[in-house]
Coordinates of C-alpha atoms and ligand atoms in Angstrom, one line a residue:
M1 CA 0.0 0.0 0.0
T2 CA 1.3 3.5 -0.8
R3 CA 0.2 6.5 1.1
P4 CA 1.3 10.2 1.3
P5 CA 4.5 11.0 3.1
A6 CA 4.2 11.0 6.9
P7 CA 3.8 14.5 8.6
P8 CA 7.1 15.9 10.0
D9 CA 5.9 15.2 13.6
A10 CA 4.8 11.6 12.9
R11 CA 5.3 9.0 15.5
V12 CA 7.9 6.2 15.3
V13 CA 7.1 2.7 16.5
V14 CA 10.1 0.6 17.7
V15 CA 9.8 -3.2 18.0
G16 CA 12.6 -4.8 19.9
G17 CA 14.6 -5.8 22.9
I18 CA 14.3 -4.3 26.4
N19 CA 17.2 -5.1 28.7
A20 CA 18.8 -4.1 32.0
D21 CA 22.5 -3.5 31.3
L22 CA 24.9 -4.3 34.1
K23 CA 28.4 -3.0 33.3
A24 CA 31.3 -3.8 35.7
R25 CA 34.8 -2.4 35.2
T26 CA 37.9 -3.2 37.0
T27 CA 40.1 -0.3 38.3
A28 CA 43.3 -2.4 38.1
P29 CA 44.5 -5.0 35.6
L30 CA 42.0 -7.9 35.7
V31 CA 43.0 -11.1 37.5
P32 CA 40.8 -13.9 36.4
G33 CA 39.4 -16.4 38.9
T34 CA 39.2 -14.0 41.8
S35 CA 37.3 -10.9 43.0
N36 CA 38.7 -7.7 41.4
P37 CA 38.3 -4.1 42.7
G38 CA 36.1 -2.0 40.3
T39 CA 32.9 -0.1 39.7
A40 CA 29.5 -1.1 38.3
T41 CA 26.5 0.6 36.7
L42 CA 23.0 -0.7 36.2
T43 CA 21.1 1.1 33.4
P44 CA 18.2 0.5 31.0
G45 CA 19.4 -1.0 27.7
G46 CA 18.3 -3.2 24.8
V47 CA 18.7 -2.1 21.2
G48 CA 15.0 -1.4 20.5
R49 CA 14.6 0.3 23.9
N50 CA 17.7 2.4 23.4
V51 CA 16.6 3.5 19.9
A52 CA 13.2 4.5 21.3
E53 CA 14.7 6.5 24.2
N54 CA 17.0 8.3 21.9
L55 CA 14.1 9.3 19.7
A56 CA 12.2 10.6 22.7
H57 CA 15.3 12.7 23.6
L58 CA 15.2 14.2 20.1
G59 CA 11.6 15.2 20.7
R60 CA 10.1 12.6 18.4
P61 CA 6.8 10.9 19.6
V62 CA 7.7 7.2 19.9
A63 CA 6.1 4.0 21.1
L64 CA 7.9 0.8 22.1
L65 CA 6.7 -2.8 21.5
G66 CA 8.5 -5.5 23.5
V67 CA 8.4 -7.8 26.4
V68 CA 9.8 -7.5 30.0
G69 CA 9.6 -9.9 32.9
D70 CA 7.6 -9.5 36.1
D71 CA 10.6 -8.6 38.2
D72 CA 12.2 -5.5 39.7
L73 CA 14.5 -5.0 36.7
G74 CA 11.5 -4.9 34.4
R75 CA 9.8 -2.2 36.5
L76 CA 13.0 -0.2 36.8
V77 CA 13.7 -0.2 33.1
L78 CA 10.1 0.5 32.1
D79 CA 9.7 3.3 34.6
A80 CA 12.9 5.0 33.3
T81 CA 11.9 4.5 29.7
S82 CA 8.4 5.9 30.3
A83 CA 9.9 8.9 32.2
A84 CA 12.1 9.6 29.2
G85 CA 9.0 10.1 27.1
V86 CA 8.6 6.7 25.4
D87 CA 5.0 5.3 25.2
V88 CA 5.5 1.9 26.9
T89 CA 1.8 1.0 27.1
H90 CA 2.2 -1.7 24.5
V91 CA 5.1 -3.5 26.3
R92 CA 3.9 -6.9 27.5
C93 CA 5.0 -8.2 30.9
R94 CA 5.3 -12.0 31.1
P95 CA 6.3 -14.3 34.0
G96 CA 10.1 -14.7 34.0
P97 CA 13.2 -12.5 34.0
T98 CA 13.6 -9.2 32.2
G99 CA 16.2 -9.3 29.4
S100 CA 19.7 -8.4 30.6
Y101 CA 23.1 -7.7 29.2
T102 CA 26.0 -8.1 31.7
A103 CA 29.4 -6.9 30.6
L104 CA 32.8 -7.2 32.3
L105 CA 35.3 -4.6 31.2
D106 CA 39.0 -4.4 32.1
H107 CA 40.6 -1.2 33.3
H108 CA 41.1 0.0 29.7
G109 CA 37.4 -0.3 29.1
E110 CA 37.8 -3.2 26.8
L111 CA 35.2 -5.9 26.9
V112 CA 36.4 -9.1 28.6
A113 CA 33.1 -11.0 28.3
G114 CA 29.4 -10.2 27.9
V115 CA 26.4 -12.3 28.9
A116 CA 23.1 -11.6 27.2
D117 CA 19.7 -13.1 28.4
M118 CA 17.4 -12.5 25.4
A119 CA 14.6 -14.7 26.5
A120 CA 12.2 -11.8 27.0
A121 CA 12.9 -10.5 23.5
D122 CA 12.5 -14.0 22.2
A123 CA 9.0 -14.1 23.8
L124 CA 7.6 -11.3 21.6
T125 CA 5.2 -13.2 19.2
P126 CA 3.7 -12.3 15.8
E127 CA 0.3 -12.2 17.7
D128 CA 1.8 -9.4 20.0
V129 CA 2.7 -7.4 17.0
R130 CA -0.7 -8.0 15.2
A131 CA -2.5 -7.0 18.5
A132 CA -0.8 -3.6 18.1
E133 CA -2.0 -3.2 14.5
S134 CA -3.6 0.3 15.1
V135 CA -0.3 1.5 16.7
V136 CA 1.8 0.3 13.7
A137 CA -0.8 1.6 11.2
G138 CA -0.5 5.1 12.7
A139 CA 3.3 5.2 12.6
G140 CA 5.4 7.4 10.3
M141 CA 8.1 4.8 10.5
L142 CA 8.7 1.4 12.1
V143 CA 12.1 0.4 13.5
L144 CA 12.8 -3.3 13.9
D145 CA 15.6 -4.6 16.2
G146 CA 17.4 -7.6 14.6
N147 CA 17.1 -9.4 18.0
L148 CA 13.4 -10.2 17.3
P149 CA 12.4 -13.8 16.6
V150 CA 12.3 -14.3 12.8
E151 CA 8.5 -14.9 12.6
T152 CA 7.9 -11.8 14.7
F153 CA 10.2 -9.7 12.5
A154 CA 8.4 -10.9 9.4
A155 CA 4.9 -10.2 11.0
A156 CA 5.9 -6.7 11.9
R157 CA 7.4 -6.0 8.4
D158 CA 4.3 -7.4 6.7
L159 CA 1.9 -5.4 9.0
A160 CA 3.9 -2.2 8.2
A161 CA 3.8 -3.0 4.5
A162 CA 0.0 -3.5 4.7
H163 CA -0.4 0.1 6.0
G164 CA 2.3 1.7 3.9
V165 CA 4.6 2.4 6.8
P166 CA 8.4 2.5 5.9
V167 CA 10.5 0.0 7.9
V168 CA 14.1 0.5 9.1
V169 CA 16.1 -2.5 10.4
D170 CA 19.2 -2.8 12.6
P171 CA 20.6 -6.3 12.0
V172 CA 22.5 -6.1 15.3
S173 CA 25.1 -8.9 14.9
V174 CA 26.4 -11.4 12.3
P175 CA 24.5 -14.4 13.8
K176 CA 21.2 -12.5 14.1
A177 CA 21.7 -11.1 10.5
A178 CA 22.3 -14.6 9.1
R179 CA 19.2 -15.9 10.8
L180 CA 17.0 -13.0 9.4
A181 CA 18.6 -12.8 6.0
A182 CA 15.7 -14.2 4.0
Q183 CA 13.3 -11.8 5.7
V184 CA 15.3 -8.7 5.1
R185 CA 13.4 -7.2 2.2
D186 CA 11.0 -4.4 1.2
L187 CA 12.5 -1.9 3.6
L188 CA 13.3 1.8 3.6
A189 CA 16.7 1.1 5.1
V190 CA 18.9 -1.5 6.7
T191 CA 22.1 -0.6 8.7
P192 CA 24.5 -3.5 8.7
S193 CA 28.2 -3.6 9.7
H194 CA 30.5 -5.1 7.1
G195 CA 30.1 -8.6 8.5
E196 CA 26.4 -8.3 8.8
L197 CA 26.2 -7.1 5.2
A198 CA 27.9 -10.3 4.1
A199 CA 25.5 -12.4 6.2
L200 CA 22.6 -10.6 4.6
G201 CA 23.8 -11.5 1.1
G202 CA 25.6 -8.2 0.1
V203 CA 24.5 -4.9 -1.4
P204 CA 23.2 -6.0 -4.8
A205 CA 21.0 -8.8 -3.3
L206 CA 19.5 -6.4 -0.7
L207 CA 18.8 -3.7 -3.3
A208 CA 17.2 -6.3 -5.5
R209 CA 15.0 -7.4 -2.6
G210 CA 13.4 -3.9 -2.3
V211 CA 15.7 -2.4 0.3
G212 CA 15.9 1.3 -0.6
L213 CA 19.0 2.1 1.3
V214 CA 21.8 -0.1 2.5
W215 CA 23.7 2.0 5.1
E216 CA 26.9 0.1 5.9
R217 CA 28.4 1.0 9.2
R218 CA 32.2 1.0 9.6
G219 CA 32.5 2.0 13.3
A220 CA 35.2 4.7 13.7
S221 CA 35.8 4.8 10.0
G222 CA 32.3 6.2 9.3
S223 CA 29.7 4.6 6.9
V224 CA 28.7 4.1 3.3
L225 CA 25.3 4.7 1.8
H226 CA 24.3 2.3 -1.1
T227 CA 21.1 3.0 -2.9
A228 CA 19.3 1.6 -5.9
D229 CA 18.9 5.0 -7.6
G230 CA 22.2 4.8 -9.5
A231 CA 23.9 7.5 -7.3
G232 CA 26.7 5.0 -6.4
A233 CA 28.1 4.6 -3.0
V234 CA 28.3 7.7 -0.8
E235 CA 31.0 7.6 1.9
L236 CA 30.6 9.5 5.2
A237 CA 33.4 10.0 7.7
A238 CA 32.7 9.6 11.4
P239 CA 33.2 12.9 13.2
E240 CA 36.4 13.1 15.3
T241 CA 35.5 12.4 18.9
A242 CA 37.0 11.4 22.3
V243 CA 36.1 7.7 22.9
V244 CA 34.7 7.1 26.3
D245 CA 32.2 4.3 25.7
V246 CA 30.9 3.2 22.3
T247 CA 28.0 1.2 23.7
G248 CA 24.7 2.5 22.2
A249 CA 26.4 4.7 19.5
G250 CA 24.7 2.7 16.8
D251 CA 21.3 3.0 18.6
A252 CA 21.6 6.8 18.8
M253 CA 22.7 6.9 15.1
L254 CA 19.7 4.9 14.0
A255 CA 17.3 7.1 16.0
A256 CA 18.7 10.3 14.7
W257 CA 18.5 9.1 11.1
C258 CA 14.8 8.2 11.5
H259 CA 14.1 11.5 13.2
A260 CA 15.8 13.5 10.5
V261 CA 14.2 11.7 7.6
L262 CA 10.8 12.1 9.1
A263 CA 11.6 15.8 9.5
G264 CA 12.2 16.0 5.8
Q265 CA 15.9 15.6 5.3
G266 CA 17.4 13.5 2.5
H267 CA 19.0 10.1 3.3
A268 CA 22.6 11.3 3.2
E269 CA 22.0 14.6 5.0
A270 CA 20.2 12.6 7.7
A271 CA 23.1 10.2 7.9
A272 CA 25.6 13.0 8.6
Y273 CA 23.3 14.3 11.4
A274 CA 23.1 10.7 12.7
H275 CA 26.9 10.5 12.8
E276 CA 26.9 13.6 15.0
A277 CA 24.5 11.8 17.4
A278 CA 26.8 8.7 17.4
A279 CA 29.9 10.8 18.2
L280 CA 28.1 12.5 21.1
T281 CA 27.2 9.0 22.5
V282 CA 30.7 7.7 22.0
A283 CA 32.1 10.7 23.9
S284 CA 29.8 9.9 26.9
P285 CA 29.9 7.1 29.5
L286 CA 26.1 6.8 29.1
T287 CA 24.5 4.3 26.7
V288 CA 21.7 6.8 26.0
R289 CA 22.3 10.6 26.5
P290 CA 19.2 12.5 27.8
D291 CA 20.7 15.7 26.4
L292 CA 21.1 14.3 22.9
G293 CA 18.6 16.7 21.3
E294 CA 20.0 19.8 23.0
M295 CA 23.6 18.8 22.1
L296 CA 22.6 18.3 18.4
A297 CA 20.8 21.6 18.3
R298 CA 24.0 23.5 19.3
Ligands
ATP301 N1 35.9 4.3 18.1 C1 35.1 5.2 17.6 N2 35.6 6.4 17.3 C2 34.8 7.4 16.7 N3 33.5 7.2 16.4 C3 33.0 5.9 16.6 C4 33.8 4.9 17.2 N4 33.0 3.8 17.3 C5 31.8 4.1 16.9 N5 31.8 5.4 16.4 C6 30.6 6.2 15.9 O1 29.5 5.5 16.2 C7 28.8 5.0 15.0 C8 28.2 3.6 15.2 O2 29.2 2.7 15.6 P1 29.1 1.2 15.2 O3 29.0 1.1 13.8 O4 30.3 0.5 15.9 O5 27.7 0.9 15.9 P2 27.2 -0.4 16.6 O6 28.2 -1.5 16.6 O7 25.9 -0.7 16.0 O8 26.9 0.2 18.1 P3 26.0 -0.4 19.3 O9 25.5 -1.7 18.9 O10 26.8 -0.4 20.5 O11 24.9 0.6 19.4 C9 29.9 5.0 13.9 O12 29.4 5.1 12.6 C10 30.7 6.2 14.3 O13 30.0 7.4 13.9
FJF302 O1 24.1 -9.8 22.9 C1 23.7 -8.7 23.1 N1 24.5 -7.7 23.6 C2 24.1 -6.4 23.8 C3 22.7 -6.1 23.7 C4 22.2 -4.7 23.9 O2 22.8 -3.8 23.0 C5 22.7 -2.5 23.5 C6 23.7 -1.5 22.9 O3 23.4 -1.4 21.5 C7 22.8 -2.7 25.0 O4 22.0 -1.8 25.7 C8 22.5 -4.1 25.3 O5 21.4 -4.3 26.2 C9 21.8 -7.1 23.2 O6 20.6 -6.8 23.1 N2 22.3 -8.3 23.0

């Protein structure tokens, strides 16, 4: 279904993971097999949730679809997400633990090991998505987190297509991208890393499958926009920045791109704005910066 372009203040709907992130960092060289001195933070996380919170901080109306557990972590994360301005009324609470990502960093800030419990994200069903049909139908854009179960991802993409809502996908990781590959089609944009792009079949295959923009992320080296319009690849450099913690940079980047495109910017112009959002996130210890909108407006 085609419909007129969304109004500039249209709402974004994000379907994806909602986690509690526990990050522990040693203050001295790490000694395995024993207790190390260090510091720890417990913050809301999850790719879908982070994208939604970033959108709220940019002033964009946004609703989140996902699943949390009936535990203290779920209440903590949902309260914080709601307080940030995200509509969480369509988040389902199910018996069991909330999703979590536990990371151990050494005294340089390098990841030693991470543990992800994605059982809550895995519990989001196609029926959950279809039950939110009116929410999806009213969106100006739908963002899908590559952590979704394949059937749920496909159901959300199809529902959006039925209502003419453009879809943007973050493939998240190489294994998740490989699993989703056959379902990554008929999208406004997909944002793979180099490895994820290979797992999805490469640029020509994606463009042939109805993906309007393949926006390849190259971390500190920037990104490349590949489109089917014959413009060729457009390379963007990442802005120079101090690196404090890269966690969540990709989530801020995706949110800022969606916000800018809905506000009327072209894909490349929006991508440059999104890189500014990523750089601000990289320069901060926070996974999501509450001041993102203000900082970008400077
Ligand atoms: N080391 C770095 N130095 C400068 N900029 C960086 C660095 N790492 C990331 N960035 C910025 O952040 C953007 C997103 O980074 P990246 O492609 O690594 O995302 P990601 O792996 O999806 O992140 P996450 O999953 O943690 O949200 C980059 O395009 C770049 O603008
Ligand atoms: O394996 C995983 N690692 C990290 C995350 C989440 O990524 C977010 C950063 O982009 C972070 O908040 C974490 O919860 C995940 O969902 N699965």
